[in-house]
Amino acid sequence: MKSHYSDPTGAQTIERRTLCVLVDNEPGVLARISGMFSGRGYNIESLTVSETEHEAHLSRITIVTSGTAAMLNQIEAQLSRLVPVHKVVNLSAKAAIERELALVKVAQFGEHRSEHRMEALRLATAFNAKTVDATLNSFIFELAGPYEDVERFINLMSAIGLVEVSRTGAAAIARGAEGL
Amino acid sequence: MSEMMTGAEMIVRAMQDQDVAHVFGYPGGAVLPIYDALFQQNSVQHILVRHEQGAVHSAEGYARSSGKVGVVLVTSGPGATNAVTGLTDALLDSIPLVCFTGQVPTHLIGSDAFQECDTVGITRHCTKHNYLVKRIEDLPRIIHEAFYVARTGRPGPVVIDVPKDVQFATGVYTGPDQVSHKSYRPKVEGDASRIAAAVEMMAKAKRPVFYTGGGIINAGTEASALLRELAKLTGFPVTSTLMGLGAFPANNPQWLGMLGMHGTYEANMAMHDCDLMINLGARFDDRITGRLDAFSPGSKKIHVDIDPSSINKTVKVDVGIIGDCKNVLAEMIRVWKDKKYQADAEALKGWWGEINKWRAKNSLGYVNDKQLIKPQYAIERLYAMTKDRNTYITTEVGQHQMWAAQHFHFDEPNRWMTSGGLGTMGYGLPAAIGVQMAHKDALVIDVAGEASILMNMQEMSTAAQYRLPVKVFILNNEYMGMVRQWQELLHGGRYSESYSQALPDFVKLAEAYHAKGIRCDDPAKLDAAIQEMIDYPGPVIFDCLVAKEENCLPMIPSGKAHNEMILPDFTGQIGDVIDAKGKQLV
């Protein structure tokens, strides 16, 4: 039987989208944004926020979300209608640089301890990760890069002895001379 | 014009500067300074309600019937939480409100103090915007901003939470003209090229229909006048949502009646079969569209809405125009005239021919009865006996609401106040009180059900106190009628908890509230009883005992399309109409 309502997700492809939202840095603004997502059943993959223009009290929120094209357009419209929102920009539609910082703790306790230590350091070098802490049986690596690189690095470390990860979520900015 | 004053004085002064004549509220510990400031002046009248939900609905009725911003004042904690239903109602129906809530002093916020709640947290999802004012320096700006946000763009409720110490603090007051918002800039002028494209589509249309909504009412009476002009220029048929009734006159031959779940057959069939749908200030609500994948399958769609998020939200449209209905309608008319467009007369003649065949079905028909008052008949008589008066109608929610929408006909905007989006039982009586405050000499009638009216019955006391002659016209069928109807449709007629047990004697209840009680159960005596209600100079509760198991028809059953309506002459088993998937919908 055909569904009564057009299928929101099944038939259409899900895409990721990085949105930059410029807001007044006032109390509750983050709750307003995140509440809009939860209240309307949208997905947040990552969200980063910081005041970027101190004089004007403007904060820049970078949200990575996913959904169908229609859903993502609706998310942009819903964000735009929030009163403290100045601007919503779809950075995925522009050639944008996206970076994420991850702190990755790796420890080696198993029988291949020394091999794993060497391998961890080799991989860190290959990914341009910095070693920010080391003990006799652990490392903490700092890696900044695109989402996909961070994912790959963490996957590789899982095989070696991943203990925990802290990630910032994406910061993103459009290429070229133009500002927002 | 900077003056020093306390926060409480600023609130009252800002109301005066915003031309607020009435504020609906209920006092409490956290708003005492504001009540003291109100006490010491005469230009803002406070109306003491009996429950904070009533205050918000009253302000809604006031706003909808007058086009002004409704103002509410309640205390912290339970005062604020009681207002939440009303705020949500105003959000869903886009009603401009400013609601002041008291809050515990700033140094106690977060300590679980007496009558403390996280008001801005709780109301964030049921307001257009809200503020917690922590510094007296911010108060005047925030109040004027709040009024601006509430009434512009897509209107809505705004909450201002004011801690008690801020009400006592002294600061510099600034007036409304010194305030402009940093980020909020609603777009009112529609895109000219899109409007031109839309009008060109209209000139070429063969089976067009105007689908109008509450956006026309919110755009002011001028927008209603422009709609009439555009309809006259084009000769197109016009239908409306529940929220838009009155924007186009029901006595006009181009009027198809309301559309949607309980709309007329001709309106819904026109929506289904049209080749061009022109949506003006409506939002493709699920009560309107029915089954989405079968919604008006062959039409091009134009959508005019002031809220960008309404466009392409549920129904994909061909031309989306973001703007105020008033501005866009004026521009559409200008383009139509400039380009000397003519509607396709030949095609329209054929289209009207089809519409008239649907009309001939008489989808609002019912079988009248000599012994029992049929609810439809009661509304028909109420309409006939009040239509030449200065009448305003509010409703509660349920069957009576739909019967009122179907059988009471509106020729002007702002005459019809009903809870559309949220469907709030208990809306009608407080709303009628608000309407009566705005229109002292008008005849204000709350068409009610015996179940809904009990949800905010306490407001009869408010009506008595302010000598507001509101009439409560109860279609008493001793059932939560719409619940019972759906149980008949979906659940084999097992009327679980939908019978109105242990009802009060409404005539005695009226008398207890210093009002007049009238009861009628005889169709032959109905006119005289309605006349008695109209003639009585004070509040009246009219207990109209009607047929108990009458269904509200026509109806698009849930999960069905516009062309699958149940008409009044349906003879099958009503319980067999809806399939398993449809039953899951509301």
Coordinates of N, CA and C in Angstrom, one line a residue, chain B residues 83-159:
Chain B
A83 N 0.2 29.9 31.7 CA 0.0 30.7 30.4 C 0.5 29.9 29.2
V84 N 1.2 28.8 29.4 CA 1.9 28.1 28.3 C 0.9 27.7 27.2
T85 N -0.2 27.1 27.6 CA -1.2 26.6 26.6 C -1.6 27.8 25.7
G86 N -1.9 28.9 26.3 CA -2.4 30.1 25.5 C -1.3 30.6 24.6
L87 N 0.0 30.6 25.1 CA 1.1 31.1 24.3 C 1.3 30.1 23.1
T88 N 1.2 28.8 23.3 CA 1.3 27.9 22.2 C 0.2 28.1 21.2
D89 N -1.0 28.3 21.7 CA -2.1 28.6 20.8 C -1.8 29.8 19.9
A90 N -1.3 30.8 20.6 CA -1.0 32.1 19.8 C 0.1 31.8 18.8
L91 N 1.1 31.0 19.2 CA 2.2 30.7 18.3 C 1.6 30.0 17.0
L92 N 0.8 29.0 17.2 CA 0.3 28.2 16.1 C -0.6 29.0 15.2
D93 N -1.4 29.9 15.8 CA -2.3 30.7 15.0 C -1.7 32.1 14.6
S94 N -0.5 32.3 14.9 CA 0.2 33.6 14.5 C -0.5 34.8 15.1
I95 N -0.7 34.8 16.4 CA -1.5 36.0 17.0 C -0.4 36.8 17.8
P96 N -0.4 38.1 17.5 CA 0.5 39.0 18.2 C 0.2 39.2 19.7
L97 N 1.1 38.8 20.6 CA 0.9 39.0 22.0 C 2.2 39.4 22.6
V98 N 2.1 40.2 23.7 CA 3.3 40.4 24.6 C 2.9 40.0 26.0
C99 N 3.6 39.0 26.5 CA 3.2 38.5 27.8 C 4.3 38.8 28.8
F100 N 4.0 39.6 29.8 CA 5.0 39.9 30.9 C 4.8 38.8 32.0
T101 N 5.9 38.2 32.4 CA 5.9 37.2 33.5 C 6.8 37.8 34.6
G102 N 6.3 37.7 35.8 CA 7.2 38.0 36.9 C 8.2 36.9 37.1
Q103 N 9.3 37.2 37.7 CA 10.4 36.2 38.0 C 10.9 36.5 39.4
V104 N 11.5 35.4 40.1 CA 12.1 35.7 41.3 C 13.3 36.6 41.1
P105 N 13.8 37.3 42.2 CA 14.9 38.2 42.0 C 16.1 37.5 41.4
T106 N 16.9 38.3 40.7 CA 18.0 37.7 39.9 C 18.9 36.9 40.8
H107 N 19.2 37.3 42.0 CA 20.1 36.5 42.8 C 19.5 35.2 43.3
L108 N 18.2 35.0 43.1 CA 17.6 33.7 43.5 C 17.4 32.8 42.3
I109 N 17.6 33.3 41.1 CA 17.4 32.5 39.9 C 18.3 31.3 39.9
G110 N 17.7 30.1 39.8 CA 18.5 28.9 39.7 C 18.6 28.2 41.1
S111 N 17.9 28.8 42.1 CA 18.0 28.2 43.5 C 16.8 27.4 43.8
D112 N 15.9 27.2 42.9 CA 14.6 26.6 43.2 C 13.8 27.3 44.2
A113 N 13.8 28.6 44.1 CA 13.1 29.5 45.0 C 11.6 29.3 44.9
F114 N 10.9 29.9 45.8 CA 9.4 29.7 45.8 C 8.8 30.4 44.6
Q115 N 8.0 29.7 43.9 CA 7.3 30.1 42.7 C 8.4 30.4 41.6
E116 N 9.5 29.7 41.6 CA 10.5 29.9 40.5 C 10.3 28.8 39.5
C117 N 10.3 29.2 38.2 CA 10.5 28.2 37.2 C 11.3 28.8 36.1
D118 N 11.9 28.0 35.2 CA 12.7 28.5 34.1 C 11.8 29.0 33.0
T119 N 11.2 30.1 33.2 CA 10.2 30.6 32.3 C 10.7 30.7 30.8
V120 N 11.9 31.3 30.7 CA 12.3 31.4 29.3 C 12.7 30.1 28.7
G121 N 13.1 29.2 29.5 CA 13.4 27.8 29.0 C 12.1 27.1 28.6
I122 N 11.1 27.2 29.5 CA 9.8 26.5 29.2 C 9.1 27.2 28.0
T123 N 9.2 28.5 27.9 CA 8.4 29.1 26.8 C 9.2 29.3 25.5
R124 N 10.4 28.9 25.5 CA 11.2 29.0 24.3 C 10.6 28.4 23.1
H125 N 9.9 27.2 23.3 CA 9.4 26.5 22.2 C 7.9 27.0 21.9
C126 N 7.4 27.8 22.7 CA 6.0 28.2 22.4 C 5.8 29.7 22.3
T127 N 6.9 30.3 22.0 CA 6.9 31.8 21.7 C 7.6 32.0 20.4
K128 N 7.3 33.2 19.8 CA 8.1 33.6 18.7 C 9.5 34.0 19.1
H129 N 9.5 34.6 20.3 CA 10.8 35.0 20.9 C 10.6 35.3 22.4
N130 N 11.6 35.2 23.2 CA 11.4 35.5 24.7 C 12.7 36.1 25.2
Y131 N 12.5 36.8 26.3 CA 13.6 37.5 27.0 C 13.5 37.3 28.5
L132 N 14.7 37.2 29.1 CA 14.8 37.3 30.5 C 15.6 38.6 30.7
V133 N 15.0 39.6 31.4 CA 15.6 40.9 31.6 C 16.4 40.9 32.9
K134 N 17.8 40.9 32.8 CA 18.6 40.8 34.0 C 19.1 42.2 34.5
R135 N 19.0 43.2 33.6 CA 19.5 44.5 34.0 C 18.4 45.5 33.6
I136 N 18.2 46.5 34.5 CA 17.2 47.5 34.3 C 17.6 48.3 33.0
E137 N 18.9 48.4 32.7 CA 19.3 49.2 31.5 C 18.7 48.6 30.2
D138 N 18.4 47.2 30.2 CA 17.9 46.6 29.0 C 16.4 46.6 28.9
L139 N 15.7 46.9 30.0 CA 14.3 46.7 30.0 C 13.5 47.5 29.0
P140 N 13.7 48.9 28.9 CA 12.9 49.6 27.9 C 13.1 49.1 26.5
R141 N 14.4 48.9 26.1 CA 14.6 48.4 24.8 C 13.9 47.1 24.5
I142 N 14.0 46.2 25.5 CA 13.4 44.8 25.3 C 11.9 44.9 25.1
I143 N 11.3 45.8 25.9 CA 9.8 45.9 25.8 C 9.4 46.3 24.4
H144 N 10.1 47.4 24.0 CA 9.7 47.9 22.7 C 10.0 47.0 21.5
E145 N 11.2 46.3 21.7 CA 11.5 45.3 20.7 C 10.5 44.2 20.7
A146 N 10.0 43.8 21.9 CA 9.1 42.7 22.0 C 7.8 43.0 21.2
F147 N 7.3 44.3 21.4 CA 6.1 44.7 20.7 C 6.3 44.6 19.2
Y148 N 7.5 45.1 18.8 CA 7.8 45.1 17.3 C 7.9 43.6 16.8
V149 N 8.6 42.8 17.5 CA 8.7 41.4 17.1 C 7.3 40.7 17.0
A150 N 6.5 41.0 18.1 CA 5.2 40.3 18.1 C 4.3 40.7 16.9
R151 N 4.3 42.0 16.5 CA 3.3 42.4 15.5 C 3.8 42.4 14.1
T152 N 5.1 42.3 13.9 CA 5.6 42.3 12.5 C 5.9 40.9 12.0
G153 N 6.2 40.9 10.7 CA 6.5 39.6 10.1 C 5.3 38.6 10.3
R154 N 5.6 37.3 10.6 CA 4.6 36.4 11.0 C 4.3 36.7 12.5
P155 N 3.2 37.3 12.8 CA 3.0 37.7 14.2 C 3.0 36.5 15.2
G156 N 3.3 36.7 16.4 CA 3.3 35.6 17.4 C 3.5 36.2 18.8
P157 N 3.5 35.3 19.8 CA 3.6 35.7 21.2 C 5.1 35.9 21.6
V158 N 5.3 36.9 22.4 CA 6.6 37.2 22.9 C 6.5 37.3 24.4
V159 N 7.4 36.6 25.1 CA 7.4 36.6 26.6 C 8.6 37.5 27.1

